[in-house]
CSV table of C-alpha atoms in Angstrom, one decimal:
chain,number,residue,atom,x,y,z
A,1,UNK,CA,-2.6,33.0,-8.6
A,2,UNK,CA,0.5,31.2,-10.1
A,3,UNK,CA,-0.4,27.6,-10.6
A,4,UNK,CA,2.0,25.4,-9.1
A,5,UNK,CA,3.6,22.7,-11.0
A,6,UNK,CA,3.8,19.2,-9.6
A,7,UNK,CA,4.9,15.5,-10.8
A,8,UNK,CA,4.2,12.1,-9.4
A,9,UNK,CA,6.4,9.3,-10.3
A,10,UNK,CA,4.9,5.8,-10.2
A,11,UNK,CA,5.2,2.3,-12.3
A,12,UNK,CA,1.5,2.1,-12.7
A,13,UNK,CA,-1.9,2.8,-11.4
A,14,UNK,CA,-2.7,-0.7,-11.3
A,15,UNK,CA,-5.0,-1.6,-8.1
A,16,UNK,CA,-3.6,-1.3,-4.8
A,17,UNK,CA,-2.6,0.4,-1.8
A,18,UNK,CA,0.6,2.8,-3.4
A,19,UNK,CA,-1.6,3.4,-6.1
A,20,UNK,CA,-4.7,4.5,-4.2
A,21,UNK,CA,-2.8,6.7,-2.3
A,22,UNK,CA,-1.4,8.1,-6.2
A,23,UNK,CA,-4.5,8.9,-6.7
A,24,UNK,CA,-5.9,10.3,-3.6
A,25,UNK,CA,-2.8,12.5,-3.7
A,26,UNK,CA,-3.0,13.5,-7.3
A,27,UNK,CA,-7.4,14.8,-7.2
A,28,UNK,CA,-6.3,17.0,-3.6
A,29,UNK,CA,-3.4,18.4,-5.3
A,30,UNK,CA,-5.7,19.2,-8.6
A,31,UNK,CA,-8.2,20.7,-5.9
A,32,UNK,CA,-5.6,22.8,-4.4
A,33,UNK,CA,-4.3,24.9,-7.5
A,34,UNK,CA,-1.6,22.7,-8.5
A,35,UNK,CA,-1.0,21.6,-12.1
A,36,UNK,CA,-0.7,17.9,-11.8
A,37,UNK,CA,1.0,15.3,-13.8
A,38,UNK,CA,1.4,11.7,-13.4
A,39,UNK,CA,4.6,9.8,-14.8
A,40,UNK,CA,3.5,6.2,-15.6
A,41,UNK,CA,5.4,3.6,-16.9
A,42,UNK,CA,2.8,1.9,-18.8
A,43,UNK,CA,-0.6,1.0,-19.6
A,44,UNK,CA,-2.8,-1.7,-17.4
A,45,UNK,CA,-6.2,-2.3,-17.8
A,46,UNK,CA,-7.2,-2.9,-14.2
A,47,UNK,CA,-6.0,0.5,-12.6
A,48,UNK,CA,-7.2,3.3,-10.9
A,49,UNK,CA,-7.1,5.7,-13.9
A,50,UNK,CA,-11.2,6.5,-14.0
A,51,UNK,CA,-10.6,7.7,-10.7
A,52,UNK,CA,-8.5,10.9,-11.6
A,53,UNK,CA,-10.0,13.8,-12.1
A,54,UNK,CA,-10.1,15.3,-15.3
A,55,UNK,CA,-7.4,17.9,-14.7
A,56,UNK,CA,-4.7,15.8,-13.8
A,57,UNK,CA,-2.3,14.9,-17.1
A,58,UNK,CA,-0.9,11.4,-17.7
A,59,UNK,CA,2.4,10.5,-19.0
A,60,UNK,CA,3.4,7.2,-20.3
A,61,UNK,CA,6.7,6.4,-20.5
A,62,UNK,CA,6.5,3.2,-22.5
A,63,UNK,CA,9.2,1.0,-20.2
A,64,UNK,CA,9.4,-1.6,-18.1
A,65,UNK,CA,12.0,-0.8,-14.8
A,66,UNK,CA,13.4,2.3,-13.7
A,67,UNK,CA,16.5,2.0,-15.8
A,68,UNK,CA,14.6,2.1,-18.9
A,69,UNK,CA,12.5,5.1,-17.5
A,70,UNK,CA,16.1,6.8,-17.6
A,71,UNK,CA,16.5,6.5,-20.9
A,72,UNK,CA,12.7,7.5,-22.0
A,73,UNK,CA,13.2,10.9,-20.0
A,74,UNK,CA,16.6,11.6,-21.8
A,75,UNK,CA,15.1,10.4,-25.3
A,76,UNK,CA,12.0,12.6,-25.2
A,77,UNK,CA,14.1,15.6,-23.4
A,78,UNK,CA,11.5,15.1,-20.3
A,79,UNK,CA,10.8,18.6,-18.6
A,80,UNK,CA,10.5,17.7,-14.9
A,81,UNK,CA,7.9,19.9,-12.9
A,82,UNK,CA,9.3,21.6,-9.7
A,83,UNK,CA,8.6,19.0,-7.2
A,84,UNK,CA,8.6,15.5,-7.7
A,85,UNK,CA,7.0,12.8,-5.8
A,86,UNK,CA,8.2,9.3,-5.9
A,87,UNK,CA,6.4,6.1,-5.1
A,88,UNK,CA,9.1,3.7,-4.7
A,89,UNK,CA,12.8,3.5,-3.9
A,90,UNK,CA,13.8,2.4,-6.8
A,91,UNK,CA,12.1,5.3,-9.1
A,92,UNK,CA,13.5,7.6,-6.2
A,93,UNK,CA,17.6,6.6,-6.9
A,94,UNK,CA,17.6,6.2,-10.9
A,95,UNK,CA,16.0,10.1,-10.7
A,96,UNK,CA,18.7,11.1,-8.0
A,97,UNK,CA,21.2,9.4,-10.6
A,98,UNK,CA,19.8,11.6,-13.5
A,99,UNK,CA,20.1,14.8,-11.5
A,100,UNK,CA,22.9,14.3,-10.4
A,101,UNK,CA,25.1,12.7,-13.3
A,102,UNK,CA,23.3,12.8,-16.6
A,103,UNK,CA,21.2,16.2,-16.8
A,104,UNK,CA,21.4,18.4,-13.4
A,105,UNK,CA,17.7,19.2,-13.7
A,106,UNK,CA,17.1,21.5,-10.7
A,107,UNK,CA,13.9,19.9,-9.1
A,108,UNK,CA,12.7,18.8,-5.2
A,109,UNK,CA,12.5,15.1,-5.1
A,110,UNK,CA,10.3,13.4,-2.3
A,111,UNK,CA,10.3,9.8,-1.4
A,112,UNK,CA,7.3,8.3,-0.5
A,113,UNK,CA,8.8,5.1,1.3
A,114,UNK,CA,6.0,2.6,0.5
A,115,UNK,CA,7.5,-0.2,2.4
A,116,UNK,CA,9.4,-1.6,5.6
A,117,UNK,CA,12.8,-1.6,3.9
A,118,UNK,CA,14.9,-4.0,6.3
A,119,UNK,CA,12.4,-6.5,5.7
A,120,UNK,CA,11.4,-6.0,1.9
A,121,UNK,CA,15.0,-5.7,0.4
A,122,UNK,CA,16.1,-9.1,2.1
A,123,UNK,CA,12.6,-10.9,2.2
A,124,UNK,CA,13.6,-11.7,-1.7
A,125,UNK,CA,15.3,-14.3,-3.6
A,126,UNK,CA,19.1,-14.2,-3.6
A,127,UNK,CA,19.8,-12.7,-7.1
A,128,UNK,CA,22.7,-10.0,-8.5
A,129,UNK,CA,20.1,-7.8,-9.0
A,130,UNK,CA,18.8,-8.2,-4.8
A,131,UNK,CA,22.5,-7.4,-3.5
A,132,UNK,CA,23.0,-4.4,-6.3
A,133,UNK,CA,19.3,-3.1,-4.9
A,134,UNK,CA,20.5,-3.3,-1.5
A,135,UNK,CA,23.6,-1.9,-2.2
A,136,UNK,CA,22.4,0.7,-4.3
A,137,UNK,CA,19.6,1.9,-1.3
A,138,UNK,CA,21.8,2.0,1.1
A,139,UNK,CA,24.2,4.3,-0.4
A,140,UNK,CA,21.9,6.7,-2.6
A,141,UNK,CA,18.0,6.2,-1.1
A,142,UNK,CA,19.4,8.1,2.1
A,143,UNK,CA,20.9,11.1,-0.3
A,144,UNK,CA,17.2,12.3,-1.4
A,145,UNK,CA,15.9,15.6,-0.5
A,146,UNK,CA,12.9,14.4,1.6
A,147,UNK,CA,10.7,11.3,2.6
A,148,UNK,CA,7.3,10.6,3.3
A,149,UNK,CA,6.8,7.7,6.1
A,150,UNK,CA,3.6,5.6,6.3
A,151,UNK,CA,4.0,5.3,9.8
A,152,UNK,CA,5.7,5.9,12.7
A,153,UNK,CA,7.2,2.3,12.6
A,154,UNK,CA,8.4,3.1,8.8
A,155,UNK,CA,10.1,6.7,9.9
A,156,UNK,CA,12.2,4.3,12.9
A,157,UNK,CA,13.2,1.7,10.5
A,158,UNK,CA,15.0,4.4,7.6
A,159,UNK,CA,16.7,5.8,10.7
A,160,UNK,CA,18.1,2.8,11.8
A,161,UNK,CA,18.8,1.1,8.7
A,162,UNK,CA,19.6,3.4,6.3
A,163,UNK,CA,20.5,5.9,8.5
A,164,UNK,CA,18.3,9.0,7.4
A,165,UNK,CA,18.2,11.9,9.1
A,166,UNK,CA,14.7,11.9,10.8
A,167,UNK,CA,14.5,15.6,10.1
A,168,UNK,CA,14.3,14.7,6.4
A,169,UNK,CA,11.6,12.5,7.3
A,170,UNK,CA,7.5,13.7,7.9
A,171,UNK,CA,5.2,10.7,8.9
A,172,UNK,CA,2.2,11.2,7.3
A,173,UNK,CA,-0.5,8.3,7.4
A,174,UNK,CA,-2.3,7.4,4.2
A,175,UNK,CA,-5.4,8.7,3.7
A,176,UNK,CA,-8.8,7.2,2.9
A,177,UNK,CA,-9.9,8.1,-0.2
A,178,UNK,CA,-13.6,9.4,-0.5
A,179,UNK,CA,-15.0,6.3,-1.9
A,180,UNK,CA,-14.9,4.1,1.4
A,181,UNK,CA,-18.0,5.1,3.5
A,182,UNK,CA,-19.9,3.2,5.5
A,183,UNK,CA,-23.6,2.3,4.3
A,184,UNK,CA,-26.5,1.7,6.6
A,185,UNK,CA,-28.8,-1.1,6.5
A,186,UNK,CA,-26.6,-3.5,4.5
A,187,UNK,CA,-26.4,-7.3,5.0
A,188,UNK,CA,-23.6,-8.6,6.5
A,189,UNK,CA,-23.1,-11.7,4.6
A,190,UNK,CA,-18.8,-12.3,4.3
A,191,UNK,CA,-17.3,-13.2,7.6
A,192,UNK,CA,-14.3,-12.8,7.1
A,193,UNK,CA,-12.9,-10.5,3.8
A,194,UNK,CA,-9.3,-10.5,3.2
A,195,UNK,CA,-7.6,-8.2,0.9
A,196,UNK,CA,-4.0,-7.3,-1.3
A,197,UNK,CA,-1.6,-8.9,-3.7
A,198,UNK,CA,-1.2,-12.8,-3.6
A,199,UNK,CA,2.6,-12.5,-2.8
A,200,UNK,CA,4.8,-13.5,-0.3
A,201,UNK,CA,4.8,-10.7,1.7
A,202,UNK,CA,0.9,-11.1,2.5
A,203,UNK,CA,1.3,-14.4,4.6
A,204,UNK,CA,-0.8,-16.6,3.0
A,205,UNK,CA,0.3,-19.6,4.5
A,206,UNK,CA,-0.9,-18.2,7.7
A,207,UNK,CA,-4.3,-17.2,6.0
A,208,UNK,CA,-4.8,-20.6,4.9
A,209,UNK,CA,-3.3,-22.1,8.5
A,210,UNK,CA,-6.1,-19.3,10.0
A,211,UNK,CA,-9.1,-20.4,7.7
A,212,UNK,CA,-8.1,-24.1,8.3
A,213,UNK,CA,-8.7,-23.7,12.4
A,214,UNK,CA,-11.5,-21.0,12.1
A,215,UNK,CA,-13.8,-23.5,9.4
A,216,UNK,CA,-13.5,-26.3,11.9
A,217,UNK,CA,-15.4,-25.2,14.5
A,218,UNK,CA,-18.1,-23.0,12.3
A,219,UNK,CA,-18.9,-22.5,8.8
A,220,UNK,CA,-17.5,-19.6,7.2
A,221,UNK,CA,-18.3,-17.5,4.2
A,222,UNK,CA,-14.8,-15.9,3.7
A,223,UNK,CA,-13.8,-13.2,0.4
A,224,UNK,CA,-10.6,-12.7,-1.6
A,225,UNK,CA,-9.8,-10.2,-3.2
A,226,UNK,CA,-6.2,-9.2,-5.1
A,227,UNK,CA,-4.4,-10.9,-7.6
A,228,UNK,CA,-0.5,-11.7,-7.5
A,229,UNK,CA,2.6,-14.4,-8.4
A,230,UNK,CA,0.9,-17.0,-5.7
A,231,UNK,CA,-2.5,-17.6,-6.9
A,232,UNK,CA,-1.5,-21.5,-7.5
A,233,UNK,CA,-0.1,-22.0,-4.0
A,234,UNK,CA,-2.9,-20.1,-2.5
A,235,UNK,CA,-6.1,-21.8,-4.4
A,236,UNK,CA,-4.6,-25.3,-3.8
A,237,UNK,CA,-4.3,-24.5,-0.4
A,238,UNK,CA,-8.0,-22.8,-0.5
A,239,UNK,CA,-9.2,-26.3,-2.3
A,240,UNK,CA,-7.7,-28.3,0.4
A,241,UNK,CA,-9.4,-26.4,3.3
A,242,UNK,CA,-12.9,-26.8,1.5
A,243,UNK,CA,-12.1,-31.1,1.0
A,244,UNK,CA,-12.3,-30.8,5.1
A,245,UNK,CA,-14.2,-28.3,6.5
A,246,UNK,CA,-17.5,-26.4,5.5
A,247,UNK,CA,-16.4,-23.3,3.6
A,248,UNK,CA,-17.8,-21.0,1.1
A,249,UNK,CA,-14.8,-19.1,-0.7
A,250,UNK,CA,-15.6,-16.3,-2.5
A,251,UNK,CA,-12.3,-15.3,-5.5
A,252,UNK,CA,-12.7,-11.7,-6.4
A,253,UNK,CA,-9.8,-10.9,-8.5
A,254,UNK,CA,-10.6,-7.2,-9.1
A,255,UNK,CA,-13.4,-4.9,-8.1
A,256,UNK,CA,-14.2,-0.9,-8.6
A,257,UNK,CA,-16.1,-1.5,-5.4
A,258,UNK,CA,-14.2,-3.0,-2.4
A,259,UNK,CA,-16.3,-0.4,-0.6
A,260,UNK,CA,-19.5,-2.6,-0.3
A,261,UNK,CA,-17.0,-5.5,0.5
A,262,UNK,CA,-16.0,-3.8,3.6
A,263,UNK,CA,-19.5,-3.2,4.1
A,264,UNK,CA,-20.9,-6.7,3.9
A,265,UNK,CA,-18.2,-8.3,5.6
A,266,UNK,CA,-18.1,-9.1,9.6
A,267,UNK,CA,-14.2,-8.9,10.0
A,268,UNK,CA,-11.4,-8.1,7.9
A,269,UNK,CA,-8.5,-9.8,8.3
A,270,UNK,CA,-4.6,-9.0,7.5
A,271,UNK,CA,-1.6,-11.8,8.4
A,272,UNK,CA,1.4,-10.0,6.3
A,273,UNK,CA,4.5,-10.4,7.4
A,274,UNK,CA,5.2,-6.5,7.0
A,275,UNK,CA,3.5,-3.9,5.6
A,276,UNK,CA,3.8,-0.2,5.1
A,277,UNK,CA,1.0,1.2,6.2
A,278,UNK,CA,-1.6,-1.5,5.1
A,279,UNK,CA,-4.8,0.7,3.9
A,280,UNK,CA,-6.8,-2.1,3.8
A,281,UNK,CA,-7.2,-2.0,8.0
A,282,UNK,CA,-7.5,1.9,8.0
A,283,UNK,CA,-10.4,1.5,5.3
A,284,UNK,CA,-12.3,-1.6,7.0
A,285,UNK,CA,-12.4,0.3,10.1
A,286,UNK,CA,-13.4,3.7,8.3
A,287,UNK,CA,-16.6,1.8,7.0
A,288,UNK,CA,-16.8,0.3,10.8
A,289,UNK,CA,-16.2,-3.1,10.4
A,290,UNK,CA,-13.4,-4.2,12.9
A,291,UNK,CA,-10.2,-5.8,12.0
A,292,UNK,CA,-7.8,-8.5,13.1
A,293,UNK,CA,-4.2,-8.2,12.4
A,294,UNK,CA,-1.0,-9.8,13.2
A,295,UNK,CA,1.3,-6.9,14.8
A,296,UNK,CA,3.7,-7.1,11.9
A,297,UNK,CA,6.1,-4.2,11.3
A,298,UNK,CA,4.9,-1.5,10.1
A,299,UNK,CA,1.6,0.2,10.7
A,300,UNK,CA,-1.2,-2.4,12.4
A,301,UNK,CA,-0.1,-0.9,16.4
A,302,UNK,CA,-0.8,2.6,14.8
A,303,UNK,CA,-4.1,1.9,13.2
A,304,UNK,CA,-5.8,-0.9,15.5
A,305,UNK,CA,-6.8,-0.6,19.3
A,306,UNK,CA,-6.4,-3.8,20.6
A,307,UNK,CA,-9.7,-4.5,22.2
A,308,UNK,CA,-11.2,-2.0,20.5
A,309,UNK,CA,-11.6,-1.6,17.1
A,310,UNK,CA,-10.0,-4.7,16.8
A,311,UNK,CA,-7.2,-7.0,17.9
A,312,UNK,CA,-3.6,-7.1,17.3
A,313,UNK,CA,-2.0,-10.7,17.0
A,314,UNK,CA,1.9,-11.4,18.1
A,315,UNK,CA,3.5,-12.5,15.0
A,316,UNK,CA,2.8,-15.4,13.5
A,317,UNK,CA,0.5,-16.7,16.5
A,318,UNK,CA,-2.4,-18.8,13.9
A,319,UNK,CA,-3.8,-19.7,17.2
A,320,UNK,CA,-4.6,-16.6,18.9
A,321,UNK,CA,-5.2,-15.6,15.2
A,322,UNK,CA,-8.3,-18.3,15.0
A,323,UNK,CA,-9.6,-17.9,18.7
A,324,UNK,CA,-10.0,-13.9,18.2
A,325,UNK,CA,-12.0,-14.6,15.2
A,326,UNK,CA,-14.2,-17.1,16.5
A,327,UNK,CA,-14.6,-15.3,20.0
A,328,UNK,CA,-15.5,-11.8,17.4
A,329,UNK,CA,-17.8,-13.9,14.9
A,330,UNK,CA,-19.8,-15.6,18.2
A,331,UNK,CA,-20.1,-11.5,19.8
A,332,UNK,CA,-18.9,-9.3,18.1
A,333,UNK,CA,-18.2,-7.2,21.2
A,334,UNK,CA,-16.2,-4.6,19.7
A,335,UNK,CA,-18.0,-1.5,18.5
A,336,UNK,CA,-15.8,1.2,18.5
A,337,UNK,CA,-14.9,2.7,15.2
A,338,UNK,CA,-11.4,4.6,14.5
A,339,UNK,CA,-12.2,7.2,11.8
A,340,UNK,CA,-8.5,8.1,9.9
A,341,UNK,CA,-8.4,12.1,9.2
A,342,UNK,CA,-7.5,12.0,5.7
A,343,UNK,CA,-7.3,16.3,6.0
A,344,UNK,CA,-4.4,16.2,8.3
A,345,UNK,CA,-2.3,13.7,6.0
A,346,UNK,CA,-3.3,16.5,3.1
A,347,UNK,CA,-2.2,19.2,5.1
A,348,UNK,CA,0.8,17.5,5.8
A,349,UNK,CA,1.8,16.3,2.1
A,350,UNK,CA,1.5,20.7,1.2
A,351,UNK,CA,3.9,21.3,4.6
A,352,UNK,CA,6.3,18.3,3.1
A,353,UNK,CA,6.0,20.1,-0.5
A,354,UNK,CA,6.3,23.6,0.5
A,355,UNK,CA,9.5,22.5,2.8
């Protein structure tokens, strides 16, 4: 059997959510007779890498942006694969751009749209660079072949705003990778675990508003975990919260095993202000621990059953936020676990790729 030939585009396998789902993508598409390579930027040290399977070839660019991945590729006369996947918008119009204008290589380019773009493009600081971004995604990002939505919510929002065709668009949910299981007989001794990049996007003001209200009625063992631009503002706000109330914070900055974090932890808790498809509630749920979320755009109403596997929030309601914890942490009356079919989204990437 001819071994098909396939390339994933990403900036890095650093650790988180895009990147997971790199991975998860790459090791079923090794599994499935396809010769795999992944186009990396650069070199971190805290990444996913040991988690590919041995088959799967890296490439390392040696840049820093997408532009500078344009010039790499036409310096070292880069032989693109048949398909390509991308794993974020901008990768996805600077390799339109060099098909289309600088080397008319003849490959199948897929977006994977890894966030809510209405929100993501303008949620940053006013810059030349933000309005040439916008500018740029709005005219070219609608031009490639075929997308990947997170969600259903995601698929909505590239119609509307950049106007996509929807049949260009398969919605295919990420999926859990093999190393979140739930383990029996473990202590539950985190109350609440929270988890992703210390940015902006993640709502940390209203983590630290939530923690505030929840530590004054009870005290709290709460985990961290993720590493980003806002670790100052965040731990000054964490330090403040422990000067009042009666709270154990636990700082993990990176793990190879969030998996027994999920485990050991009583709730996990999200308050972005949009996500994509935020894994970190599909995985907490996969290892049965519920989940609290504000109903952000996109992906929380598509993973979480209010009232049953956990509890939706209206955005940015801190109150409602707090009381659902409390009222979960004094019964935990929800049982119910939502198991995410990571063979479907597989099956769905190959019907996206054979397209």
């Amino acid at each position: 059997m001819t071994q098909k030939s396939i390339d994933l585009f990403i900036d890095a396998i650093r650790k988180g959510g895009a990147e997971r789902v790199c991975v998860n993508y790459a090791n079923y598409l090794a599994d499935n007779n396809y010769k795999v390579r992944i186009v990396l930027f650069r070199k971190y040290e805290d990444s996913y890498i040991n988690l590919l399977d041995d088959r799967i070839e890296i490439v390392y660019l040696h840049c820093h942006n997408a532009s500078s991945m344009l010039k790499r590729i036409k310096a070292t006369k880069f032989i693109f694969a048949s398909t390509v996947i991308t794993f974020n918008h901008q990768i996805s119009i600077a390799l339109w751009f060099y098909r289309r204008f600088i080397d008319k290589t003849k490959f199948k380019l897929i977006a994977r749209n890894v966030n809510f773009l209405s929100r993501d493009l303008h949620l940053r600081k006013n810059s030349i660079k933000k309005f040439v971004t916008i500018l740029l995604t709005k005219l070219v990002y609608r031009n490639i072949d075929y997308y990947i939505a997170q969600c259903n919510d995601m698929k909505d929002d590239m119609v509307s705003y950049l106007s996509i065709p929807e049949s260009k668009i398969t919605v295919i949910y990420n999926p859990v990778s093999t190393s979140i299981y739930k383990q029996d007989d473990i202590k539950k001794d985190i109350d609440l675990l929270f988890v992703g990049r210390i940015r902006k996007q993640k709502g940390l003001d209203y983590l630290a508003t939530v923690l505030d209200s929840v530590s004054q009625y009870r005290n709290i063992k709460v985990c961290i975990i993720g590493t980003g631009d806002l670790e100052v503002e965040l731990q000054h706000n964490l330090d403040e919260i422990k000067k009042r109330n009666n709270i154990e914070i636990e700082r993990i900055y990176a793990t190879d095993d969030v998996n027994s974090y999920y485990n050991r932890s009583r709730i996990t808790i999200l308050t972005s202000l949009y996500e994509g498809f935020p894994n970190v509630l599909a995985e907490s749920l996969t290892v049965g621990t519920p989940v609290i979320s504000f109903n952000c755009p996109s992906g929380p109403a598509e993973i979480v059953e209010n009232g049953v596997n956990g509890y939706l929030i209206p955005c940015f309601d801190c109150d409602d936020f707090s009381n659902k914890v409390l009222s979960l942490l004094d019964n935990n009356e929800l049982s119910d676990i939502r198991y995410f079919n990571s063979d479907k989204s597989f099956n769905l990437l190959e019907q996206v790729i054979k397209n």
